mmCIF file of C-alpha atoms in Angstrom:
data_model
loop_
_atom_site.group_PDB
_atom_site.id
_atom_site.type_symbol
_atom_site.label_atom_id
_atom_site.label_comp_id
_atom_site.label_asym_id
_atom_site.label_seq_id
_atom_site.Cartn_x
_atom_site.Cartn_y
_atom_site.Cartn_z
ATOM 1 C CA UNK A 29 73.000 88.472 100.766
ATOM 2 C CA UNK A 30 76.270 86.827 99.597
ATOM 3 C CA UNK A 31 76.341 89.811 97.092
ATOM 4 C CA UNK A 32 76.189 92.500 99.668
ATOM 5 C CA UNK A 33 78.873 90.573 101.914
ATOM 6 C CA UNK A 34 81.099 90.325 98.713
ATOM 7 C CA UNK A 35 80.798 94.049 98.452
ATOM 8 C CA UNK A 36 81.396 95.038 101.813
ATOM 9 C CA UNK A 37 84.387 93.098 101.921
ATOM 10 C CA UNK A 38 85.625 94.375 98.620
ATOM 11 C CA UNK A 39 84.904 98.006 100.321
ATOM 12 C CA UNK A 40 86.922 97.394 103.244
ATOM 13 C CA UNK A 41 89.701 96.036 100.789
ATOM 14 C CA UNK A 42 89.441 99.203 98.574
ATOM 15 C CA UNK A 43 90.011 101.081 101.711
ATOM 16 C CA UNK A 44 93.002 99.261 102.455
ATOM 17 C CA UNK A 45 94.263 99.632 99.263
ATOM 18 C CA UNK A 46 93.564 103.773 99.279
ATOM 19 C CA UNK A 47 95.880 103.865 102.025
ATOM 20 C CA UNK A 48 98.312 100.858 101.496
ATOM 21 C CA UNK A 49 102.170 102.117 100.908
ATOM 22 C CA UNK A 50 101.571 105.894 102.031
ATOM 23 C CA UNK A 51 102.781 105.802 105.265
ATOM 24 C CA UNK A 52 106.488 104.679 106.142
ATOM 25 C CA UNK A 53 105.839 103.662 109.578
ATOM 26 C CA UNK A 54 106.630 99.683 110.464
ATOM 27 C CA UNK A 55 103.957 99.277 113.025
ATOM 28 C CA UNK A 56 100.568 100.748 110.996
ATOM 29 C CA UNK A 57 97.743 98.384 112.068
ATOM 30 C CA UNK A 58 95.671 101.238 113.509
ATOM 31 C CA UNK A 59 95.852 103.194 110.192
ATOM 32 C CA UNK A 60 95.330 100.170 108.070
ATOM 33 C CA UNK A 61 92.252 99.192 110.271
ATOM 34 C CA UNK A 62 91.171 102.978 109.872
ATOM 35 C CA UNK A 63 91.428 102.997 106.561
ATOM 36 C CA UNK A 64 89.556 99.568 106.014
ATOM 37 C CA UNK A 65 86.676 100.804 108.088
ATOM 38 C CA UNK A 66 86.654 104.156 105.920
ATOM 39 C CA UNK A 67 86.060 101.813 103.007
ATOM 40 C CA UNK A 68 83.516 99.986 104.419
ATOM 41 C CA UNK A 69 81.847 103.085 105.141
ATOM 42 C CA UNK A 70 81.963 104.578 101.945
ATOM 43 C CA UNK A 71 81.118 101.044 100.294
ATOM 44 C CA UNK A 72 78.270 100.696 102.415
ATOM 45 C CA UNK A 73 76.918 104.055 101.520
ATOM 46 C CA UNK A 74 77.410 103.530 97.683
ATOM 47 C CA UNK A 75 75.936 99.943 98.034
ATOM 48 C CA UNK A 76 72.761 101.858 98.512
ATOM 49 C CA UNK A 77 72.413 102.864 95.015
ATOM 50 C CA UNK A 78 71.682 99.169 93.688
ATOM 51 C CA UNK A 79 69.487 98.460 96.430
ATOM 52 C CA UNK A 80 67.450 101.467 95.462
ATOM 53 C CA UNK A 81 67.926 100.835 91.809
ATOM 54 C CA UNK A 82 66.491 97.383 92.321
ATOM 55 C CA UNK A 83 63.542 98.975 94.262
ATOM 56 C CA UNK A 84 62.710 101.267 91.611
ATOM 57 C CA UNK A 85 62.584 98.630 88.975
ATOM 58 C CA UNK A 86 60.179 96.549 91.175
ATOM 59 C CA UNK A 87 58.118 99.347 91.598
ATOM 60 C CA UNK A 88 58.072 100.272 88.273
ATOM 61 C CA UNK A 89 57.379 96.895 86.873
ATOM 62 C CA UNK A 90 53.813 95.793 85.835
ATOM 63 C CA UNK A 91 54.459 92.171 87.038
ATOM 64 C CA UNK A 92 56.185 92.706 90.024
ATOM 65 C CA UNK A 93 56.402 88.869 91.201
ATOM 66 C CA UNK A 94 58.026 88.198 87.504
ATOM 67 C CA UNK A 95 60.211 91.165 87.680
ATOM 68 C CA UNK A 96 61.519 89.871 91.469
ATOM 69 C CA UNK A 97 62.013 86.570 89.676
ATOM 70 C CA UNK A 98 64.267 87.998 86.900
ATOM 71 C CA UNK A 99 66.289 90.345 89.253
ATOM 72 C CA UNK A 100 66.845 86.988 91.142
ATOM 73 C CA UNK A 101 68.052 85.149 88.500
ATOM 74 C CA UNK A 102 70.454 87.887 87.303
ATOM 75 C CA UNK A 103 71.794 88.264 91.147
ATOM 76 C CA UNK A 104 72.707 84.488 90.506
ATOM 77 C CA UNK A 105 74.397 84.947 87.192
ATOM 78 C CA UNK A 106 76.075 88.344 88.866
ATOM 79 C CA UNK A 107 77.123 86.168 91.953
ATOM 80 C CA UNK A 108 78.849 83.215 89.796
ATOM 81 C CA UNK A 109 81.870 85.196 88.033
ATOM 82 C CA UNK A 110 82.275 87.014 91.612
ATOM 83 C CA UNK A 111 82.533 83.692 93.647
ATOM 84 C CA UNK A 112 85.049 82.598 91.216
ATOM 85 C CA UNK A 113 86.922 86.110 91.715
ATOM 86 C CA UNK A 114 86.513 86.020 95.242
ATOM 87 C CA UNK A 115 88.031 82.560 95.769
ATOM 88 C CA UNK A 116 91.249 83.461 93.754
ATOM 89 C CA UNK A 117 91.677 86.598 96.373
ATOM 90 C CA UNK A 118 91.047 84.094 99.333
ATOM 91 C CA UNK A 119 93.318 81.630 97.648
ATOM 92 C CA UNK A 120 96.331 84.393 97.329
ATOM 93 C CA UNK A 121 95.773 85.796 100.748
ATOM 94 C CA UNK A 122 95.713 82.279 102.356
ATOM 95 C CA UNK A 123 99.191 81.671 100.719
ATOM 96 C CA UNK A 124 100.458 85.232 102.059
ATOM 97 C CA UNK A 125 99.329 84.080 105.240
ATOM 98 C CA UNK A 126 100.304 80.460 105.483
ATOM 99 C CA UNK A 127 103.654 80.387 103.488
ATOM 100 C CA UNK A 128 107.164 81.686 104.479
ATOM 101 C CA UNK A 129 107.620 85.497 104.137
ATOM 102 C CA UNK A 130 109.163 85.496 100.493
ATOM 103 C CA UNK A 131 106.897 82.670 99.407
ATOM 104 C CA UNK A 132 103.976 84.515 100.678
ATOM 105 C CA UNK A 133 105.215 88.470 99.571
ATOM 106 C CA UNK A 134 105.509 86.127 95.903
ATOM 107 C CA UNK A 135 102.262 85.167 96.151
ATOM 108 C CA UNK A 136 101.100 88.371 97.119
ATOM 109 C CA UNK A 137 102.684 89.905 94.117
ATOM 110 C CA UNK A 138 101.479 87.369 91.780
ATOM 111 C CA UNK A 139 98.477 87.010 93.074
ATOM 112 C CA UNK A 140 96.927 89.779 94.367
ATOM 113 C CA UNK A 141 98.637 92.429 92.101
ATOM 114 C CA UNK A 142 96.891 91.158 88.879
ATOM 115 C CA UNK A 143 93.602 90.412 90.681
ATOM 116 C CA UNK A 144 93.406 94.148 91.732
ATOM 117 C CA UNK A 145 93.686 94.811 88.234
ATOM 118 C CA UNK A 146 91.292 92.708 86.742
ATOM 119 C CA UNK A 147 88.556 93.975 89.332
ATOM 120 C CA UNK A 148 86.772 95.663 86.310
ATOM 121 C CA UNK A 149 86.916 92.697 83.907
ATOM 122 C CA UNK A 150 85.324 90.499 87.142
ATOM 123 C CA UNK A 151 82.763 93.485 87.452
ATOM 124 C CA UNK A 152 81.750 93.014 83.561
ATOM 125 C CA UNK A 153 81.978 89.485 83.889
ATOM 126 C CA UNK A 154 79.212 89.728 86.324
ATOM 127 C CA UNK A 155 77.212 91.847 84.352
ATOM 128 C CA UNK A 156 77.336 89.257 81.522
ATOM 129 C CA UNK A 157 76.549 86.422 83.771
ATOM 130 C CA UNK A 158 73.393 88.147 84.931
ATOM 131 C CA UNK A 159 72.278 88.739 81.670
ATOM 132 C CA UNK A 160 72.811 85.187 80.291
ATOM 133 C CA UNK A 161 71.387 83.651 83.415
ATOM 134 C CA UNK A 162 68.039 85.400 82.229
ATOM 135 C CA UNK A 163 68.677 88.448 84.236
ATOM 136 C CA UNK A 164 67.482 90.741 81.264
ATOM 137 C CA UNK A 165 67.477 94.211 81.233
ATOM 138 C CA UNK A 166 66.798 95.063 84.740
ATOM 139 C CA UNK A 167 69.396 92.916 85.997
ATOM 140 C CA UNK A 168 72.086 94.253 83.843
ATOM 141 C CA UNK A 169 71.014 97.736 85.066
ATOM 142 C CA UNK A 170 71.085 96.969 88.379
ATOM 143 C CA UNK A 171 74.532 95.263 87.877
ATOM 144 C CA UNK A 172 76.308 98.201 86.272
ATOM 145 C CA UNK A 173 74.725 100.433 89.245
ATOM 146 C CA UNK A 174 76.461 97.905 91.593
ATOM 147 C CA UNK A 175 79.489 97.497 89.945
ATOM 148 C CA UNK A 176 80.366 101.351 89.377
ATOM 149 C CA UNK A 177 79.208 101.370 93.022
ATOM 150 C CA UNK A 178 82.148 98.925 93.965
ATOM 151 C CA UNK A 179 84.886 100.349 91.469
ATOM 152 C CA UNK A 180 84.264 103.699 92.723
ATOM 153 C CA UNK A 181 85.138 102.907 96.657
ATOM 154 C CA UNK A 182 88.840 103.151 96.068
ATOM 155 C CA UNK A 183 88.963 106.415 94.309
ATOM 156 C CA UNK A 184 86.467 107.802 96.797
ATOM 157 C CA UNK A 185 88.298 107.225 99.631
ATOM 158 C CA UNK A 186 91.499 107.792 98.377
ATOM 159 C CA UNK A 187 90.435 111.429 97.338
ATOM 160 C CA UNK A 188 88.728 112.381 100.453
ATOM 161 C CA UNK A 189 91.364 110.993 102.926
ATOM 162 C CA UNK A 190 94.777 109.975 101.340
ATOM 163 C CA UNK A 191 95.153 112.313 98.306
ATOM 164 C CA UNK A 192 98.095 113.986 100.055
ATOM 165 C CA UNK A 193 99.514 111.748 102.238
ATOM 166 C CA UNK A 194 102.843 110.474 101.034
#
């Protein structure tokens, strides 16, 4: 469940990033909310891929109880690096909202900018965490599919709705 929540929150932020900076209007709360909802919708659909992958792994396993335990261990290992990453993102967001305008903007630039670029590395660390925590190949497969799904949300939203908006 925590992985699903992280994935959906990331999908909403991906929708926002696909839209951000593409509209010169000052008041753009509604377009931002629309972009976040589009990201959430696309992310919800794409996150079905790792769920289906895990289901297929379980159905194909000879010992389903053992495979379930392995996938659970892998999921916990996958969650740990992402929890560290999410904590860093939340601290940057908290600084943006809590600090005065200039300091908040600086926190956004030095915090969220690099963290956005580090998303693929966070996914790779999560995959490594899944394997190192005893998840094996089955957890790595599910983790890679989940990581690909999460990383595809922003390009999909951008390509579908915002590729011509300047």
